[in-house]
Coordinates of C-alpha atoms in Angstrom, one line a residue:
Chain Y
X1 CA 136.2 116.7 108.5
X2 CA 134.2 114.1 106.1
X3 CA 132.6 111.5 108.2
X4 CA 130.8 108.5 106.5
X5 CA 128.7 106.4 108.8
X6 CA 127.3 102.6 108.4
X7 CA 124.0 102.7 110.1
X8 CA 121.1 101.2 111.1
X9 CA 117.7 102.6 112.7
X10 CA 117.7 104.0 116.2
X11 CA 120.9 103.1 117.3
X12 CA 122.7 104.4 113.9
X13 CA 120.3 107.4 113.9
X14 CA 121.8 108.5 117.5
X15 CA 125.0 108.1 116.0
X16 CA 124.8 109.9 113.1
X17 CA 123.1 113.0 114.5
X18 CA 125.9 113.3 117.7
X19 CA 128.1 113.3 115.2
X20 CA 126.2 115.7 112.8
X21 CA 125.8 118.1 115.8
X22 CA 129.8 117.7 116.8
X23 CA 130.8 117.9 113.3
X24 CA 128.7 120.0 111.7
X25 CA 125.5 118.4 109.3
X26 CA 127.8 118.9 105.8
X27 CA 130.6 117.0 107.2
X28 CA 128.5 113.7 107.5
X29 CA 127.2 111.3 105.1
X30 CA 124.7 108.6 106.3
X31 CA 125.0 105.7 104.7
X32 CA 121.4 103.5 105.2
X33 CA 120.3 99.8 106.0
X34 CA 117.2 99.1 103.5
X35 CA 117.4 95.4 104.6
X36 CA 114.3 95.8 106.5
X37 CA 112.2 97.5 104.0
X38 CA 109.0 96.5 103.8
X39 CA 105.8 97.5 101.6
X40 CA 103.1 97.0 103.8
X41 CA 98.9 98.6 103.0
X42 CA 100.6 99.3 99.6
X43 CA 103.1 101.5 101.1
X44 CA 107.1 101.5 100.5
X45 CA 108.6 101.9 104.0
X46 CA 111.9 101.9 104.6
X47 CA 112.3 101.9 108.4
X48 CA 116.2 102.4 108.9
X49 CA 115.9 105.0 106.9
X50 CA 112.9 106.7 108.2
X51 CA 114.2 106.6 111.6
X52 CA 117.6 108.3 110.8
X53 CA 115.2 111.1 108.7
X54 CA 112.6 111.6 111.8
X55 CA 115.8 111.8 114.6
X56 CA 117.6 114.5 112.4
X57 CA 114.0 116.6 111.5
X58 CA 113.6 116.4 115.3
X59 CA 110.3 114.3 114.8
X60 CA 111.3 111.2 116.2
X61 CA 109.0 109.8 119.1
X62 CA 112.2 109.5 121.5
X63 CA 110.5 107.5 124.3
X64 CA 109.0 104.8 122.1
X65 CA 112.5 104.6 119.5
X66 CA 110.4 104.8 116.3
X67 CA 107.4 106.8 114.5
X68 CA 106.7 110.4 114.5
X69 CA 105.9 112.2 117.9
X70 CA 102.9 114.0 118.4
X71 CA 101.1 111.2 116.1
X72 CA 97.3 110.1 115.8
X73 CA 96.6 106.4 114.5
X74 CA 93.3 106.9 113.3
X75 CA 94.0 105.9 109.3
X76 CA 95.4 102.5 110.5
X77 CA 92.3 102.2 113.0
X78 CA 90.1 102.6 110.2
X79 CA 92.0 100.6 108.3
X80 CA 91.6 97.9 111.4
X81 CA 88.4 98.3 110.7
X82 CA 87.8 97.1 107.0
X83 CA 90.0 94.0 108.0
X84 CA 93.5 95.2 106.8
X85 CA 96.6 93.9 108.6
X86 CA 98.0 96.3 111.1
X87 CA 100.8 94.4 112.8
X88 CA 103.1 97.2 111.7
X89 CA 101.9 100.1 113.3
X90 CA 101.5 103.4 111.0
X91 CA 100.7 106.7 112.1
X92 CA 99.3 109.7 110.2
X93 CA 101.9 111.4 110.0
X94 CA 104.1 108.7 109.1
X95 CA 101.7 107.6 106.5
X96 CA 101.8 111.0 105.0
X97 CA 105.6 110.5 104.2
X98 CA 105.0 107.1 103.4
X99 CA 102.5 108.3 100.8
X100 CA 104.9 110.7 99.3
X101 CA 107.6 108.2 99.0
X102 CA 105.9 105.4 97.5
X103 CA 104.1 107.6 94.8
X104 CA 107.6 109.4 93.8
X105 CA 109.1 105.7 93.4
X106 CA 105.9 104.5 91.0
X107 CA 106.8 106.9 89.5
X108 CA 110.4 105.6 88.6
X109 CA 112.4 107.7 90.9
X110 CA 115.3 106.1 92.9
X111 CA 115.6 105.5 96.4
X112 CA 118.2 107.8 96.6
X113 CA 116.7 110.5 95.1
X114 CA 113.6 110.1 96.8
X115 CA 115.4 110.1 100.2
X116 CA 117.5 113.0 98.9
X117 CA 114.0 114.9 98.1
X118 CA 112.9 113.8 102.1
X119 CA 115.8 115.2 103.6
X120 CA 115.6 118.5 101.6
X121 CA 111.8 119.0 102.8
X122 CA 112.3 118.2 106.2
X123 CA 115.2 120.2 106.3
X124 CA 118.2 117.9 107.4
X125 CA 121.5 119.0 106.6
X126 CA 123.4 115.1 106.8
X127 CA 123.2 114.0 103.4
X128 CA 121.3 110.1 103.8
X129 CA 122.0 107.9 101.3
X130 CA 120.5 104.1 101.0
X131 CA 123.1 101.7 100.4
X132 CA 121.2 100.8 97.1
X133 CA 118.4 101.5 95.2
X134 CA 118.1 97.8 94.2
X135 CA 115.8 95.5 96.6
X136 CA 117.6 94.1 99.1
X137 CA 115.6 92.1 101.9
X138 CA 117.0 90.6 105.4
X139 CA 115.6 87.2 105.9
X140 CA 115.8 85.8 109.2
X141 CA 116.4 82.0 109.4
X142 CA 114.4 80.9 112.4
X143 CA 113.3 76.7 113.8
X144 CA 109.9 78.1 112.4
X145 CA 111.2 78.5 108.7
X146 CA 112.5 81.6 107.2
X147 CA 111.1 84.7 107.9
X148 CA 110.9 88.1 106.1
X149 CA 112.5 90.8 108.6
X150 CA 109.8 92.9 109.8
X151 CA 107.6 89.9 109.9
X152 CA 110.1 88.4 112.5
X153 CA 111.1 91.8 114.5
X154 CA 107.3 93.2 115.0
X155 CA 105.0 90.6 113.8
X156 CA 106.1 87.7 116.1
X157 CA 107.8 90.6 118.5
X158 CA 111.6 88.5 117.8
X159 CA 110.5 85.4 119.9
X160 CA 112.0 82.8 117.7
X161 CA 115.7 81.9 118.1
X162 CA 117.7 83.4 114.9
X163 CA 119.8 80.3 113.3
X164 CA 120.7 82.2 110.2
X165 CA 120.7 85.6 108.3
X166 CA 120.2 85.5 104.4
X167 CA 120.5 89.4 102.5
X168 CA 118.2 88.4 99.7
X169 CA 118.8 90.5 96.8
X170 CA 122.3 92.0 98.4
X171 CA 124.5 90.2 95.1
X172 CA 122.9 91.5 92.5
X173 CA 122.4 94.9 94.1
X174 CA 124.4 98.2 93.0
X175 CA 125.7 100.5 95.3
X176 CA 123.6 103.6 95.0
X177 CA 125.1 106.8 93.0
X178 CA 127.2 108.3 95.8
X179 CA 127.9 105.6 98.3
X180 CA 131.4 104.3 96.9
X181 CA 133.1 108.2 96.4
X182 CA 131.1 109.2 100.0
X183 CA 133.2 106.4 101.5
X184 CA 136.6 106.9 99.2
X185 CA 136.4 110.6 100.3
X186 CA 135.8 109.9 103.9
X187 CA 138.4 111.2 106.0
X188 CA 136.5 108.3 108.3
X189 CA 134.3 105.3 108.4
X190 CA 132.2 105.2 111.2
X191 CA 130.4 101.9 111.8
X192 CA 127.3 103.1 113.9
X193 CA 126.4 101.3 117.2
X194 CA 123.1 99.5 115.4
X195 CA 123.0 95.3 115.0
X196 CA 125.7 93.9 112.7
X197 CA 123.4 91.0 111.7
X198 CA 120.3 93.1 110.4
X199 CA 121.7 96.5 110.2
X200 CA 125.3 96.9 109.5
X201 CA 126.4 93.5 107.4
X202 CA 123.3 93.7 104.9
X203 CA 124.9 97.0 104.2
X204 CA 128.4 95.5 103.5
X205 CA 126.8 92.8 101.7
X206 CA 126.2 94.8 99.0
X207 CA 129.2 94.4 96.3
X208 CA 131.9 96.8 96.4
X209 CA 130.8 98.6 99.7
X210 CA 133.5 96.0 101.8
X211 CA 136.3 96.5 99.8
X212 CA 135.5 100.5 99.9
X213 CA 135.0 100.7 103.6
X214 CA 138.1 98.3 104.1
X215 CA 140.4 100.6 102.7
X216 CA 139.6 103.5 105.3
X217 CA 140.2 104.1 108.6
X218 CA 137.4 102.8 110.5
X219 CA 136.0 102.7 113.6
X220 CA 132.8 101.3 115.2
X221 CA 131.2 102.0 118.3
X222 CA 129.6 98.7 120.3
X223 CA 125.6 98.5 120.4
X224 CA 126.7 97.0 123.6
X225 CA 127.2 98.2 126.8
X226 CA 127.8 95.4 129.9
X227 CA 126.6 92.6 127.2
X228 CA 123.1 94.7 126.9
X229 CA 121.6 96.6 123.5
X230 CA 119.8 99.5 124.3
X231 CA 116.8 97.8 122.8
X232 CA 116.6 94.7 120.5
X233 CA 117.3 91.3 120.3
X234 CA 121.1 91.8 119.6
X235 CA 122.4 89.7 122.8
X236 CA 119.9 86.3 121.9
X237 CA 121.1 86.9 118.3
X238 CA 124.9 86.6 118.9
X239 CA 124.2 83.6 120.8
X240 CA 122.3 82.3 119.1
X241 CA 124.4 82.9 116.2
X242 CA 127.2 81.4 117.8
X243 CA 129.0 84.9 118.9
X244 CA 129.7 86.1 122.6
X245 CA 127.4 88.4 124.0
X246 CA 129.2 91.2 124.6
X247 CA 131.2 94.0 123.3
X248 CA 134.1 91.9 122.3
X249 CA 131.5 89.4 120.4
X250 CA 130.6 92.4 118.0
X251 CA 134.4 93.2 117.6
X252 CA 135.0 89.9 116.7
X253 CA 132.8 90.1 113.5
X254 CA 134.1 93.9 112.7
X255 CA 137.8 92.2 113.1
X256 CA 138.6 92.1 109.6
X257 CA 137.0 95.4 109.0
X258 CA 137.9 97.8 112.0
X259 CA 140.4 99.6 113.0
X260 CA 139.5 101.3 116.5
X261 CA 136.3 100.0 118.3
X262 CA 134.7 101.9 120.6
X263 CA 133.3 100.9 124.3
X264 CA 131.4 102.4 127.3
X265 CA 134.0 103.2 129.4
X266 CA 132.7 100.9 132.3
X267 CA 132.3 98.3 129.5
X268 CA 135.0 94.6 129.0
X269 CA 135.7 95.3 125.5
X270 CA 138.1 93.5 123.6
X271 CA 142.0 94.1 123.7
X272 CA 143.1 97.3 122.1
X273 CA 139.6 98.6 122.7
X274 CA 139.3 102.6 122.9
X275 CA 137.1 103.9 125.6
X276 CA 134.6 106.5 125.5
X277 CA 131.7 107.5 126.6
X278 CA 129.2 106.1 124.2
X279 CA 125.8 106.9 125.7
X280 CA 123.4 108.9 123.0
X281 CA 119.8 108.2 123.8
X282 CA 119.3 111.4 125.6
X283 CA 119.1 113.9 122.5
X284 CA 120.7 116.8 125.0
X285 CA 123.2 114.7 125.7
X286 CA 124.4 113.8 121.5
X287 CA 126.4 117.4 121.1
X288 CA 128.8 116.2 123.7
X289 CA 129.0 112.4 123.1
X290 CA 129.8 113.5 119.2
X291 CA 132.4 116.1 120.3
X292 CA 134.2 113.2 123.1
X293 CA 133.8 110.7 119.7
X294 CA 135.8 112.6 117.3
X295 CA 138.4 113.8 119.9
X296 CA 138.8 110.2 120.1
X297 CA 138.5 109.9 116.4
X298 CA 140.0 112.4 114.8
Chain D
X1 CA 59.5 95.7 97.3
X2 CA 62.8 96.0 95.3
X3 CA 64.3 99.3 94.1
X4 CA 67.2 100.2 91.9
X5 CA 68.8 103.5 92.7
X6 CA 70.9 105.5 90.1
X7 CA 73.0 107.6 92.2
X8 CA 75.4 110.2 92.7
X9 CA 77.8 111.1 95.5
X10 CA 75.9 113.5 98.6
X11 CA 72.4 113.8 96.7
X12 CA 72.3 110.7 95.5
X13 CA 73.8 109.2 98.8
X14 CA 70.9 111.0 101.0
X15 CA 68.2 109.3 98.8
X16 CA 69.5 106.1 98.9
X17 CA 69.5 106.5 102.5
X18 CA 66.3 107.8 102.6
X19 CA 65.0 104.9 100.8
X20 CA 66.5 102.4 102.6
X21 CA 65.5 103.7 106.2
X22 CA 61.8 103.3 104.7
X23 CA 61.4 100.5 102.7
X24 CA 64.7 98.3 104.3
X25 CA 68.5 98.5 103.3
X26 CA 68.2 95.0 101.9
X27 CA 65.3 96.6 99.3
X28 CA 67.7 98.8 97.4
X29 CA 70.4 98.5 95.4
X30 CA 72.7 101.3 94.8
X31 CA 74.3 102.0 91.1
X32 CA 77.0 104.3 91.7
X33 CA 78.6 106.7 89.4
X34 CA 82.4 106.4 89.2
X35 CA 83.2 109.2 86.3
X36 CA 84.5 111.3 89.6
X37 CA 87.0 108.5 90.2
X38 CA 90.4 109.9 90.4
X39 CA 94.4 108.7 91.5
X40 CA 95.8 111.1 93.9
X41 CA 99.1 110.8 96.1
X42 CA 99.2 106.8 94.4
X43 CA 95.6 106.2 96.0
X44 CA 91.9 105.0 94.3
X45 CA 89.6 107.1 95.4
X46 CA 86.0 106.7 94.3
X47 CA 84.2 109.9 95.9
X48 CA 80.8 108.9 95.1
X49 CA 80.8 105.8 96.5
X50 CA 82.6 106.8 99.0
X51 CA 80.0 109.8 100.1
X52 CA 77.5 106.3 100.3
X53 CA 79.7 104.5 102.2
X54 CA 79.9 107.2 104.8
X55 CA 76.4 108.1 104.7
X56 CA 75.2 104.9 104.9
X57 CA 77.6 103.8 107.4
X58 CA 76.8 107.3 109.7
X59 CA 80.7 108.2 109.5
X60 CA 80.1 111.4 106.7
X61 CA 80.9 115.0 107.8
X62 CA 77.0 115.5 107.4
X63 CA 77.6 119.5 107.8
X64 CA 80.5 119.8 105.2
X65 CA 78.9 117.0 103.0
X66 CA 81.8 115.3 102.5
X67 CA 84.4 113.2 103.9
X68 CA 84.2 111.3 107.7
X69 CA 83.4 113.2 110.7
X70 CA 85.6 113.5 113.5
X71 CA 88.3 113.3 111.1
X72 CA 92.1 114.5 111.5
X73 CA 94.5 115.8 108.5
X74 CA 97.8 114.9 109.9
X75 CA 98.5 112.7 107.2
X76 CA 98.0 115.2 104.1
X77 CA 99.6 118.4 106.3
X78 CA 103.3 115.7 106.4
X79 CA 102.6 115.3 102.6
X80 CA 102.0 119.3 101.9
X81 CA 105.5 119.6 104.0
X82 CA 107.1 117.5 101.4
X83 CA 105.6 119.4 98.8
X84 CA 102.7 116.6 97.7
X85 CA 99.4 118.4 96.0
X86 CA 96.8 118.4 98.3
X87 CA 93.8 120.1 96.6
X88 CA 92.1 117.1 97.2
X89 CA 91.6 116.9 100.9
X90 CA 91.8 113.4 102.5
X91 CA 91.3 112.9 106.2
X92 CA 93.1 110.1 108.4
X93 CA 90.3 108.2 108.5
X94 CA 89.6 108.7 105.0
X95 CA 93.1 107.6 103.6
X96 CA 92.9 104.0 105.8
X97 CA 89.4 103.6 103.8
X98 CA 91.4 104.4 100.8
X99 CA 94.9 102.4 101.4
X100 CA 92.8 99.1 102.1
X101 CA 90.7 99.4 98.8
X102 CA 93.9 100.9 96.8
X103 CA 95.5 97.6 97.8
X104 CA 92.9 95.3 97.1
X105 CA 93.1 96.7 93.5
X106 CA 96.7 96.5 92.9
X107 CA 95.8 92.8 94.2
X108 CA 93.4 92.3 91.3
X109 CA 90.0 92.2 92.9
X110 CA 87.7 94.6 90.5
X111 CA 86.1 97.7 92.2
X112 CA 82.6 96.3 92.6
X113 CA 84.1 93.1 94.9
X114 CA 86.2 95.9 97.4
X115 CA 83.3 98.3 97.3
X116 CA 81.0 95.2 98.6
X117 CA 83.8 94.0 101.3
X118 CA 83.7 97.6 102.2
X119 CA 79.5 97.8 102.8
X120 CA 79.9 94.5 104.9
X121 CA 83.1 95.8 106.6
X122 CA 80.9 99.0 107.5
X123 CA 77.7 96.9 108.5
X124 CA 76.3 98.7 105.5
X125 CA 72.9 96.8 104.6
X126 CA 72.2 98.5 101.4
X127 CA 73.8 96.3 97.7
X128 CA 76.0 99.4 96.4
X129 CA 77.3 98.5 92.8
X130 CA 79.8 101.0 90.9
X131 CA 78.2 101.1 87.4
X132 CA 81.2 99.5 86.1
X133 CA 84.9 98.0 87.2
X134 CA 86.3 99.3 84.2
X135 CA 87.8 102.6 84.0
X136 CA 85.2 105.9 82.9
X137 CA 86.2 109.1 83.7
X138 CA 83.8 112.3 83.3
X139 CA 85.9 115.3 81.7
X140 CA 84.4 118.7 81.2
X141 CA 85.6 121.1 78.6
X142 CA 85.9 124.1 79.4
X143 CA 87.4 127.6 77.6
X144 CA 90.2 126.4 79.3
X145 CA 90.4 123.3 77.6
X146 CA 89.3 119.8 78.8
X147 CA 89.9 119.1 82.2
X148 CA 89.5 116.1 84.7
X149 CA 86.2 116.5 86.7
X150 CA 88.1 116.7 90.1
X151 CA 90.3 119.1 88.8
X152 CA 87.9 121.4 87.3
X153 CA 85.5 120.8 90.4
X154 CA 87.8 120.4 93.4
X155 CA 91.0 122.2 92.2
X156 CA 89.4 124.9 90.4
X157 CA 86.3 125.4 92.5
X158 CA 84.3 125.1 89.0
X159 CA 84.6 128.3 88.1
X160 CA 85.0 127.9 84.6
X161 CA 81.8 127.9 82.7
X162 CA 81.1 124.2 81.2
X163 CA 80.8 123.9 77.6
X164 CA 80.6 120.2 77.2
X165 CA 81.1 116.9 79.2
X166 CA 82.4 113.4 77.8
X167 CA 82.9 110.2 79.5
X168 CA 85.9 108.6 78.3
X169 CA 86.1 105.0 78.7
X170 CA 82.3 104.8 78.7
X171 CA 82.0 103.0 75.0
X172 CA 84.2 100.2 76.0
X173 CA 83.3 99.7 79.7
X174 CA 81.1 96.5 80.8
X175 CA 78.7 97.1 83.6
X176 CA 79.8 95.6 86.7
X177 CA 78.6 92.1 88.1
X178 CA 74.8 92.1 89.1
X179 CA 74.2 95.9 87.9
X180 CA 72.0 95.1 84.7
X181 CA 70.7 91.9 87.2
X182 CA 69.5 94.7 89.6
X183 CA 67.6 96.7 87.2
X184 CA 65.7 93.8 85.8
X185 CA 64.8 92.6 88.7
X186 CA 63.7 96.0 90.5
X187 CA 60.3 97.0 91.1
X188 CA 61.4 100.3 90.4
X189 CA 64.6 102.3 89.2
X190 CA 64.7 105.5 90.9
X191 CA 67.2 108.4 89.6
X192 CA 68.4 110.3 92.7
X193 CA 68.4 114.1 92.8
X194 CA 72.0 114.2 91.7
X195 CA 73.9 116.1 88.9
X196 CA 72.7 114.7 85.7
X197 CA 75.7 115.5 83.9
X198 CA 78.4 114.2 86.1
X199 CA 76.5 111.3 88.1
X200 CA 73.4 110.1 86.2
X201 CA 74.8 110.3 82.5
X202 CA 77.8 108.6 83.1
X203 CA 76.0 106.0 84.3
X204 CA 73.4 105.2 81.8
X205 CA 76.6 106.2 79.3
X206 CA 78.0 102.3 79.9
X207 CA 76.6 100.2 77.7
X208 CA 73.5 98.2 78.4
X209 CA 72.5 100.2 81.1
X210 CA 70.3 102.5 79.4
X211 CA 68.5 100.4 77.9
X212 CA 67.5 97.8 80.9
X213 CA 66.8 101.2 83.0
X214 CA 64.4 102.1 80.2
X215 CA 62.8 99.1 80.4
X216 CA 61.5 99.4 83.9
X217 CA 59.6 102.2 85.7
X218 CA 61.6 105.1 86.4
X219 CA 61.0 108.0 88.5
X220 CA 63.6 110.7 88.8
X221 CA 63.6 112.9 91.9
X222 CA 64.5 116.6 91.2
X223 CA 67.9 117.8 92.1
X224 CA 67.0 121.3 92.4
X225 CA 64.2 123.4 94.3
X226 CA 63.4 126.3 92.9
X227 CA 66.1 126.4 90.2
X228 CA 68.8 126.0 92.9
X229 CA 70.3 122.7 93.7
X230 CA 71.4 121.8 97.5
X231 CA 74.8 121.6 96.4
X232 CA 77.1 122.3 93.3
X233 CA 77.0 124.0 89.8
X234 CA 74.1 122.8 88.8
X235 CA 72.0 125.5 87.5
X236 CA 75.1 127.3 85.9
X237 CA 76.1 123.9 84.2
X238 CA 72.5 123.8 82.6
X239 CA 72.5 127.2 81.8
X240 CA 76.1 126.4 79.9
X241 CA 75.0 123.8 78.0
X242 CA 71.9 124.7 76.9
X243 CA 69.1 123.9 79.1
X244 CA 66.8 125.8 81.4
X245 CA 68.1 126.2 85.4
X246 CA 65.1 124.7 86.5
X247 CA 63.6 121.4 87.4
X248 CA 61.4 121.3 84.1
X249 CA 64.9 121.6 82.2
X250 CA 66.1 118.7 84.2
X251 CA 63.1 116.6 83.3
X252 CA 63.2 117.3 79.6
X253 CA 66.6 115.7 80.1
X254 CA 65.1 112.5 81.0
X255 CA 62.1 112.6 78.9
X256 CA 63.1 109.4 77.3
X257 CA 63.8 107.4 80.1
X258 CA 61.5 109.0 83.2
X259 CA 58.1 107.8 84.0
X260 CA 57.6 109.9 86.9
X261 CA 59.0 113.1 87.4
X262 CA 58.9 114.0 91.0
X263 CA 59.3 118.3 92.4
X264 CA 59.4 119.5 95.4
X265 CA 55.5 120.9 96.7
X266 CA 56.8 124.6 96.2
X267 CA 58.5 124.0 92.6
X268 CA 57.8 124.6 89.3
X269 CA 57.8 121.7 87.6
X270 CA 57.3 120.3 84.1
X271 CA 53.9 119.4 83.2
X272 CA 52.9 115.7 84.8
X273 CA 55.6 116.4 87.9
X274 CA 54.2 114.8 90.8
X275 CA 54.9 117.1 94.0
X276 CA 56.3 115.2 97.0
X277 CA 58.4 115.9 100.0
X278 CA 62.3 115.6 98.8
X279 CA 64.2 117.4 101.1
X280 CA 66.6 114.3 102.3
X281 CA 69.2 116.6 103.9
X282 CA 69.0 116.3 107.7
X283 CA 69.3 112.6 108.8
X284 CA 66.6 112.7 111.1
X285 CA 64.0 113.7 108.1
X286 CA 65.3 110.5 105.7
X287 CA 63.1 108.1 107.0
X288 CA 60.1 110.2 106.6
X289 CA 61.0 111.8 103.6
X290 CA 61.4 108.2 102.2
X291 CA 58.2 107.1 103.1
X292 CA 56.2 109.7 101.2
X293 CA 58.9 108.6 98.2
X294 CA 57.6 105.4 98.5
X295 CA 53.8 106.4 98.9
X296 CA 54.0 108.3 95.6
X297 CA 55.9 106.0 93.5
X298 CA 55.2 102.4 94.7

């Protein structure tokens, strides 16, 4: 089995490690978001990408959905202290990675490479690949102006309405080395259950990835189950947006895209939707949603 | 009274202290010694300054003599997993100090501007000036060859034997804003009991500085009692190159720049040493201490 998957953070991160688990890690490649990169205390972060790294090293903080469990704050308090910004909270740990990172890409590595190097360490078997080295930034059109992702998602905790979605950087950007042949030699393209708006289409956006994924067989699974995300502003977005907020909303913008999509199975998808149960939060619970996903799959 | 302090990084930091707890924080102002600077995992780090900071600011690890107390190393043991260096040991704490100042570099604002918004940040009352905001670096050959100070003295444990020391940079560096102002206007320079080779001479090595320190009365407090110094490779460094282990072969180092030579009561000094209390190592004694400082020299 070869298994590429579109993902996002803590949705896509769920996704990609049920299926790593059902499938084996080597069968998957994870193909990341970098739309909500951000540098922040002079630090690259790349939070998509970071989640998907600290699920699959089993270092996630599963309660809270982000950052490193078993984590102290006390750089960013001191930080606090001499007046920095800390709206984007930071922990030790995470800061140690962060750290790492951002000196191997002053140092002229790639994104790829350096997220190849992470995965190694932290000995994760999926092979993670940004969709592009290049900078690529989701801006978030909004009545207050337009802002930069992260300043909109944590900053001002998604409050204002979304009118618009800009990739900024996404046409000039290359696919990174790997992305196009992972998805040509996929024997399936999964579309992971993360937003379309910030997650999923800033990762199509990028030139070439479309036409690649469009000529597999693909199938997404719905971030929604009953009209509800299992965190996020997904529902207010496709309303706001001008989509239905529900399962058959999110297939709507996959239509041209997707062949099978996936729904809860007490879920109103859209006609020709395939159930299944779609329910990953629980890590004990991701061997067995992965196996039911490529029975259905597969 | 006003007093200019040539200083070091935990000698140096303890007089200054010591000083300031006597005669008032806004009396002194600190010239600090940056030849000890170095860039480690993408960060500025300016350990002699920094070992003020802390001591002035009661957050150094007083027992170890370096580094903030009550500190945690989560951040450095992430980077040692992703196989970072980490000879040089940062704590939590320690790395916010250094991501906040690291970024107000990269943002333009010279060294002696971030080291002043970190004294206010840290209620520290004492002026503390690095020497210069141009780049000097201390480098210490060695049978080995030339190495960077922190490498030979942090990463090697200075166990080669030091043939000579050079401060690169130091013929084209400018003394930073207000440091030659400071000196002129002091009542008194004082040269801490630190390392003469790698904190005092790499200060008076930038241009302008010997000279205006020269000017003024200057008393130099002896870094070592009884031929051994609190801290460091002092006595073998002075054997290296040529000079006696001793506190006379200290002050024929300064001979052409020291007015008043001060010893501890039990040492042998060089002829004209005034004996005085110097023993600045537990807090509690600094105020004291500094008072008999100030009785002898003012």
């Amino acid at each position: 089995v070869s298994i590429a998957i579109l993902c996002g953070g803590l949705g896509g991160s769920r996704c990609v490690d049920a299926l790593a688990r059902a499938a084996g890690p080597e069968a998957i490649t994870a193909i990341g978001n970098v739309g909500d990169d951000l540098e922040f205390l002079g630090l690259h972060i790349s939070p998509d990408l970071d989640t998907v790294l600290y699920t699959l090293a089993g270092l996630l903080h599963e309660e809270r959905g982000w950052g490193v469990r078993d984590e102290t704050y006390n750089a960013l308090a001191l930080a606090k202290d001499l007046g920095a910004e800390t709206w984007f909270t930071l922990g030790d740990r995470d800061i140690g990675l962060h750290l790492v990172r951002t000196a191997w890409l002053r140092n002229g590595l790639p994104l790829s490479e350096a997220t190849r190097r992470l995965t190694e360490a932290l000995g994760v078997g999926v092979r993670l690949l940004p969709v592009t080295d290049d900078r690529l930034r989701t801006k978030i059109l909004t009545g207050e102006g337009e802002l930069d992702f992260q300043e909109w998602f944590v900053a001002r905790a998604h409050r204002e309405a979304v009118t618009g979605v800009r990739y900024e950087g996404a046409d000039e950007a290359v696919p990174a080395p790997g992305v196009l042949e992972a998805i040509d030699a996929a024997e399936l393209v999964v579309v992971a259950p993360s937003n379309p708006f910030v997650s999923i289409l800033p990762i199509l956006a990028v030139p070439g990835v479309f036409a690649a994924v469009a000529a597999k067989r693909v199938a997404a699974i719905s971030p929604l189950i009953g009209g509800k995300a299992f965190r996020g502003p997904l529902p207010e977005m496709l309303v706001s947006l001008g989509q239905d907020a529900s399962s058959a909303g999110v297939a709507e913008m996959y239509s041209d895209l997707v062949d099978v999509f996936l729904v809860a199975p007490d879920d109103a998808g859209p006609p020709g939707a395939v159930t299944c149960d779609i329910d990953m939060v629980a890590p004990e619970r991701r061997e067995e949603v992965g196996r039911k996903l490529l029975e259905a799959l597969l």
